[in-house]
Coordinates of C-alpha atoms in Angstrom, one line a residue:
Chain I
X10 CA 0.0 0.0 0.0
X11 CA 1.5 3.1 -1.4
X12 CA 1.9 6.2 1.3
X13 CA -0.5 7.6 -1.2
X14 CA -3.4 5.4 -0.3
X15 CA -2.5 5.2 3.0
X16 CA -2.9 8.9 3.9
X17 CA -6.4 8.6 1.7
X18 CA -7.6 6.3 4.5
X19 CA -5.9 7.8 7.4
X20 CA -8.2 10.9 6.1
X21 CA -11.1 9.3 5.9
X22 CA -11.6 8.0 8.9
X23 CA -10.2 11.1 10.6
X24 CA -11.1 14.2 8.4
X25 CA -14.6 14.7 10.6
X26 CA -13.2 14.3 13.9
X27 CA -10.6 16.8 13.5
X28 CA -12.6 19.2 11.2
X29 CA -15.0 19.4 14.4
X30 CA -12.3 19.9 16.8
X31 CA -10.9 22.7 14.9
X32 CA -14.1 23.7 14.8
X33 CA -14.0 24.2 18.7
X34 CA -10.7 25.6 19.0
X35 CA -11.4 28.5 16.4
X36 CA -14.9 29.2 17.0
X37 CA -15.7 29.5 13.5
X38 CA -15.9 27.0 10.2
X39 CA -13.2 29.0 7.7
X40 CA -10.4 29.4 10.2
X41 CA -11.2 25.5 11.5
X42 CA -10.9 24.7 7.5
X43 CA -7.6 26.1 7.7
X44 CA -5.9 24.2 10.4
X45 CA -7.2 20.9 9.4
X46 CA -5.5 21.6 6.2
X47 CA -2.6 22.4 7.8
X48 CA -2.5 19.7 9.9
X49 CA -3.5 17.3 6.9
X50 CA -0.5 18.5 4.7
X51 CA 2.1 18.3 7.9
X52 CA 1.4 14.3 8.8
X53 CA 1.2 14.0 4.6
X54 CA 4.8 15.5 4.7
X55 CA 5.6 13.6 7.8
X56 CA 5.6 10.5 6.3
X57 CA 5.0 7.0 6.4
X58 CA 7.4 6.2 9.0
X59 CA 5.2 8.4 11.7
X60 CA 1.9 6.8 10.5
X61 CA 2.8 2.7 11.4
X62 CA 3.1 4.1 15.1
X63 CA 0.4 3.6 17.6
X64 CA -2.7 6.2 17.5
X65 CA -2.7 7.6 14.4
X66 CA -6.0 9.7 15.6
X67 CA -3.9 11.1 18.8
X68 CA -1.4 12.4 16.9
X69 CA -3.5 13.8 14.3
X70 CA -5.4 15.5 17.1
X71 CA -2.2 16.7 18.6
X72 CA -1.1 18.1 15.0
X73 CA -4.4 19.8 14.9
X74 CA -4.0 21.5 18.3
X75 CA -0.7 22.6 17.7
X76 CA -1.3 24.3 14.5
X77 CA -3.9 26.2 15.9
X78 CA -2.5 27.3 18.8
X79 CA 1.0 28.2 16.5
X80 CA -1.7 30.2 14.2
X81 CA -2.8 32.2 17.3
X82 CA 1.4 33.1 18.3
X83 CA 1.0 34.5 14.7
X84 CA -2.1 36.2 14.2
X85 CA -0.6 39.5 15.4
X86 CA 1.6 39.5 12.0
X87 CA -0.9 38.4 9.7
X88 CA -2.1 41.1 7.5
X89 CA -6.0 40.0 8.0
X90 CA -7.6 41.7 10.4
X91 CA -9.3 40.2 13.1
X92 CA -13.0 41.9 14.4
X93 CA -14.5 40.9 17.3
X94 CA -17.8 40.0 15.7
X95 CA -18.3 36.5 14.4
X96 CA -18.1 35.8 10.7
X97 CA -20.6 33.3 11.3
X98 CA -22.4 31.9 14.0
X99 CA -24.2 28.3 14.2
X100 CA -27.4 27.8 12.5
X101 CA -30.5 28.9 14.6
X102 CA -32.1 25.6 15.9
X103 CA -28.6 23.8 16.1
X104 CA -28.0 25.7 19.7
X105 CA -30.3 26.5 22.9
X106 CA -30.3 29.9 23.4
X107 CA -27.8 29.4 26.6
X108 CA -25.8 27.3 24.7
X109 CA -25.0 29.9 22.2
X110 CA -24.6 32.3 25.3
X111 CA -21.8 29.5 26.4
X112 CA -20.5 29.3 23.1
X113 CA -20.1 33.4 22.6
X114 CA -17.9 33.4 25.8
X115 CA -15.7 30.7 24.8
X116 CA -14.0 33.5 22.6
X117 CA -13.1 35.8 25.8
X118 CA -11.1 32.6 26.4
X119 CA -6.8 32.6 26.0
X120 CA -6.2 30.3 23.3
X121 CA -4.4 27.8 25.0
X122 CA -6.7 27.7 28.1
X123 CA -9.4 26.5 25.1
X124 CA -7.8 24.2 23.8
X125 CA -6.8 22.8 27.3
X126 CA -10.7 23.0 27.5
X127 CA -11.7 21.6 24.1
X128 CA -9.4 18.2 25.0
X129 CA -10.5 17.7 28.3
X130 CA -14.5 18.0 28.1
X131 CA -14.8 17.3 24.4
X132 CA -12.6 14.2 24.1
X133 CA -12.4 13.9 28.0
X134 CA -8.8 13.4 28.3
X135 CA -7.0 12.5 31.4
X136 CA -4.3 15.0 32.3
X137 CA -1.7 13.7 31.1
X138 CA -2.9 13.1 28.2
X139 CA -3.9 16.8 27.8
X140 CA -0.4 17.7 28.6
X141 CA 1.2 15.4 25.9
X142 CA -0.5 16.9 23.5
X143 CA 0.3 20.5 24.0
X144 CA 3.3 19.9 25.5
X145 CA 3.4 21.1 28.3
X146 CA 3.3 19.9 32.4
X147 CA 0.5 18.4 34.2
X148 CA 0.4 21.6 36.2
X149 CA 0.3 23.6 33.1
X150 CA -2.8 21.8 32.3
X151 CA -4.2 22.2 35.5
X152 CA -3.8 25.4 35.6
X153 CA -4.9 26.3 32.5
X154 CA -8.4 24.2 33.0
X155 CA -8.6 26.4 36.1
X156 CA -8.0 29.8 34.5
X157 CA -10.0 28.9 31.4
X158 CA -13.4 28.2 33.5
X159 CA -13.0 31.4 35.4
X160 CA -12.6 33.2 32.4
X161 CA -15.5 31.5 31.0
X162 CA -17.6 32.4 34.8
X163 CA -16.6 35.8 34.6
X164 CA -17.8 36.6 30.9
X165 CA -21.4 34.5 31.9
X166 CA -21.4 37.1 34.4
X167 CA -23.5 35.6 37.9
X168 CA -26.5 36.0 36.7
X169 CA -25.8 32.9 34.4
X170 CA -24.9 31.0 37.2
X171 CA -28.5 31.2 39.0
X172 CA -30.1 30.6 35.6
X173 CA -28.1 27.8 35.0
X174 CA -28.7 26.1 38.8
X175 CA -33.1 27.2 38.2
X176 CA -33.1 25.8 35.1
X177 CA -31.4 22.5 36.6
X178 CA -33.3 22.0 39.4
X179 CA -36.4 22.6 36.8
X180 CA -35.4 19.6 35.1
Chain Z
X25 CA -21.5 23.0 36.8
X26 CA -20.2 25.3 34.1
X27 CA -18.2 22.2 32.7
X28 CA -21.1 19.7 31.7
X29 CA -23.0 22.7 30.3
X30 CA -20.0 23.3 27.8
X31 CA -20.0 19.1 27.3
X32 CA -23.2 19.7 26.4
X33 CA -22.8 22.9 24.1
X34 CA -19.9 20.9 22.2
X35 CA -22.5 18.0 21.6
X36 CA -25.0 20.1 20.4
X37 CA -22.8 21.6 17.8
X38 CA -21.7 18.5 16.6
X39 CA -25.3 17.5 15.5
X40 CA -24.8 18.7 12.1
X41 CA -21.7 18.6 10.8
X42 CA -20.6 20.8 7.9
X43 CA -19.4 19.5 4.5
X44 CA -15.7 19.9 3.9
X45 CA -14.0 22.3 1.5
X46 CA -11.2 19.5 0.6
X47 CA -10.5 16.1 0.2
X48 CA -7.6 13.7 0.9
X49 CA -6.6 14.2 -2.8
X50 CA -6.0 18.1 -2.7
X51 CA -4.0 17.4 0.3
X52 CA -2.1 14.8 -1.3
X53 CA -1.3 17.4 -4.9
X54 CA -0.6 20.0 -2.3
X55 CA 2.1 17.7 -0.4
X56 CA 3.6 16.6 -3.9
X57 CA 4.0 20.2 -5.4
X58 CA 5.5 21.5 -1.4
X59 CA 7.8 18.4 -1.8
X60 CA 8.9 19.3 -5.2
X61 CA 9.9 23.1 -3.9
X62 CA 11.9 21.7 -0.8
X63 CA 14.0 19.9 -3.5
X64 CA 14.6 22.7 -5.7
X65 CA 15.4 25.0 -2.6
X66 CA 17.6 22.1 -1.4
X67 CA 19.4 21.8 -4.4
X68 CA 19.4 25.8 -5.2
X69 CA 21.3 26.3 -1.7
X70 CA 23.4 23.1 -1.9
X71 CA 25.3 25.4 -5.3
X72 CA 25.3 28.4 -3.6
X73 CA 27.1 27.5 -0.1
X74 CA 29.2 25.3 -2.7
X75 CA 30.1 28.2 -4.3
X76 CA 30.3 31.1 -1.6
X77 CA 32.9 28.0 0.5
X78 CA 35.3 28.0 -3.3
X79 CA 35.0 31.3 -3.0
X80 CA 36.2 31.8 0.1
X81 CA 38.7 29.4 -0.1
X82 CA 40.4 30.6 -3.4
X83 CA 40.4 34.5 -1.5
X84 CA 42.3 32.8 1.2
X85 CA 45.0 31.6 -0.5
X86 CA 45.5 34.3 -2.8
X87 CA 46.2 36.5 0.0
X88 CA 49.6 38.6 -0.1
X89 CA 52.2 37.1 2.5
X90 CA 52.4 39.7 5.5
X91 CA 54.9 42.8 6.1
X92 CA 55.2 41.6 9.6
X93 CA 56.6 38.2 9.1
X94 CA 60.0 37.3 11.4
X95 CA 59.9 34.5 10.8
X96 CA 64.0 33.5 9.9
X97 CA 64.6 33.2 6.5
X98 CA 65.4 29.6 5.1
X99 CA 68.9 28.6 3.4
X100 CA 69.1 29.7 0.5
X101 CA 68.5 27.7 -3.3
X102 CA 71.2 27.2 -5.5
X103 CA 69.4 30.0 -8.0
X104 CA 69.9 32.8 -5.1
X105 CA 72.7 34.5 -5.7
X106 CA 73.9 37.7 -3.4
X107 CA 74.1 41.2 -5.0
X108 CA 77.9 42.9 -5.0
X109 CA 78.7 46.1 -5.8
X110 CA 79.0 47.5 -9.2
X111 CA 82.3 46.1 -10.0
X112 CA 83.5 45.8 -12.9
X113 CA 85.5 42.8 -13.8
X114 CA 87.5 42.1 -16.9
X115 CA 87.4 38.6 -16.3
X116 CA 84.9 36.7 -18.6
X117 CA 82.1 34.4 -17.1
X118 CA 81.8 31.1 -18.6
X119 CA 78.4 31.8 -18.6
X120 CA 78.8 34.9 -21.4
X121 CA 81.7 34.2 -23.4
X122 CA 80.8 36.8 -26.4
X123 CA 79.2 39.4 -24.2
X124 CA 82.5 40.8 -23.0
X125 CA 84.9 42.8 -25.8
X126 CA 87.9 40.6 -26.4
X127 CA 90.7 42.1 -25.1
X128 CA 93.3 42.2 -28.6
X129 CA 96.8 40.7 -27.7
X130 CA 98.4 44.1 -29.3
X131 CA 97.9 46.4 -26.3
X132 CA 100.5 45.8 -24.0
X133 CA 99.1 48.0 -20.8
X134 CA 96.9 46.0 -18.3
X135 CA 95.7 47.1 -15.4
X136 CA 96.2 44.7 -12.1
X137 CA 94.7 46.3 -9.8
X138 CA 90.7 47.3 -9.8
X139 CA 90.0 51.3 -10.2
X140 CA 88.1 51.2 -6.8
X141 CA 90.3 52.4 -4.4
X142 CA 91.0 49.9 -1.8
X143 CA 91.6 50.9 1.7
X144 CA 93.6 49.0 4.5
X145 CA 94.2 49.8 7.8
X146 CA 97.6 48.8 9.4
X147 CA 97.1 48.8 13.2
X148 CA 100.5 49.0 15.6
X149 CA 100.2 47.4 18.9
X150 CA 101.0 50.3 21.4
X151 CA 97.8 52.3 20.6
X152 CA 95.2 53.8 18.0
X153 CA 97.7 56.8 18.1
X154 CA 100.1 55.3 15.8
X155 CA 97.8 54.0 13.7
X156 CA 98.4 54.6 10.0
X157 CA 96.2 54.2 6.9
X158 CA 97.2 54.3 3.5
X159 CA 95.5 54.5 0.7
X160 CA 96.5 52.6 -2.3
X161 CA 95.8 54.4 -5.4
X162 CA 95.4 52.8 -8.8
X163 CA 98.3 52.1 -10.3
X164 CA 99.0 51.5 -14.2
X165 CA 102.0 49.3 -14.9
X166 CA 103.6 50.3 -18.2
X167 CA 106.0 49.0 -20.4
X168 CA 109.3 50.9 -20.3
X169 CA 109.2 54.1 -23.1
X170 CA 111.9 53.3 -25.7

């Protein structure tokens, strides 16, 4: 099996999976779109050699976080300008209405305290396994889980927080 | 707790997945063609430091020996000759045997001594006091006049 076909399946099976975790790291389909790209072309580039090791999916994941998170070090030499209104915003229908509240202050979070985020309570990954794949210390990623949900509090503002504990003692 | 309610947000969006842009064979044409320009760069800078290191290398040793060398001077070849004063000798080299005039056998006045004036110094033990210098002046031996 030629590298060729190799990487065809490799995308198949994967191309979803990390299109929607890009999707949660960026916030928005075009930039997502990007990165998985990115990512695609680096473990394309990377070989055969990386692909006959274990967990082809974990590293493609950790690709995928990395290139965001190297696009965010470089956004501030990038000729595009970034506004802070979203370019697009999910369809109406797709999100409860304090969902989409949720998902809005997900952007007043660091980039690296969402990804810390987007690993550990959208593919629930240990900590460890969170710091492997940004590299970093298991206190790192503590820290950052910590610091990212406080962020996240302090945009809700408290009023969320009582509207979140009446509507879950409601159902 | 805040960190269900985002579980939950990240569920909900994944309901209805978008259709992608690309496919596994743009990525793959894309890989080829950055492949292909890593190779020409590769080769394009494998000439160049090639060339900037002959470069370098043929300045360095056409560089001028320095003023400042002390360095003591070797024996010297059986070319180097040292230089003598303008003298001028009536002898003939073996090297130039028809650049000298022939002297004719007619002309019966020959000089033996050299036209440089040679100076010696005759020292006396008891002190420079008494030392003496004469000064031998060229002499021409001639044949008696008849």
């Amino acid at each position: 099996m030629s590298w060729d076909a190799e990487f065809s399946h490799y995308f198949d099976r994967c191309a979803d999976s990390m299109r929607f975790t890009a999707f949660l790291l960026c916030g928005n389909h075009h930039e997502a779109e990007d990165v998985v790209q990115s990512a695609f072309l680096k473990f394309y580039l990377a070989g055969p050699k990386l692909a006959q090791r274990e967990g082809v999916p974990a590293y493609l994941r950790q690709i995928v976080v990395r290139t965001f998170l190297a696009e965010r070090r470089r956004v501030r030499w990038k000729r595009e300008k970034l506004t802070d209104t979203l370019p697009d915003l999910p369809e109406a229908g797709v999100l409860s209405e304090d969902r989409l509240v949720v998902w809005q202050a997900l952007d007043a979070v660091p980039a690296k305290q969402r990804a810390t985020l987007v690993l550990r309570y959208w593919h629930d990954l240990g900590v460890e396994e969170t710091a492997a794949a940004l590299g970093c210390s298991v206190g790192t990623v503590k820290s950052n889980t910590n610091r990212g949900l406080k962020a996240l509090r302090q945009r809700l503002g408290p009023e969320f927080g009582a509207l979140w504990q009446e509507v879950s003692r409601g159902a | 707790m805040l960190e269900d309610e985002l579980k939950k947000t990240f569920e909900q969006l994944n309901i209805e997945p978008r259709p992608s842009t690309f496919n596994a064979v743009d990525i793959v044409f894309r890989g080829t063609a950055v492949k292909r320009r890593r190779r020409t760069y590769a080769v394009a800078a494998t000439g160049t430091g090639t060339a900037v290191v002959a470069v370098v290398i043929a300045f360095a040793l056409n560089q001028p020996p320095k003023q400042g060398d002390h360095s003591p001077a070797g024996p010297p070849g059986p070319d180097v000759s040292t230089s003598s004063p303008m003298r001028p000798s009536r002898t003939t080299s073996p090297e130039q045997p028809t650049s000298l005039p022939v002297e004719t056998p007619a002309m019966t006045t020959t000089n033996t001594t050299s036209p440089i004036p040679t100076t010696t110094t005759n020292s006396v033990d008891p002190g420079p006091q008494n030392s003496t210098t004469a000064t031998d002046l060229p002499r021409t031996t001639t044949s008696p006049s008849r």
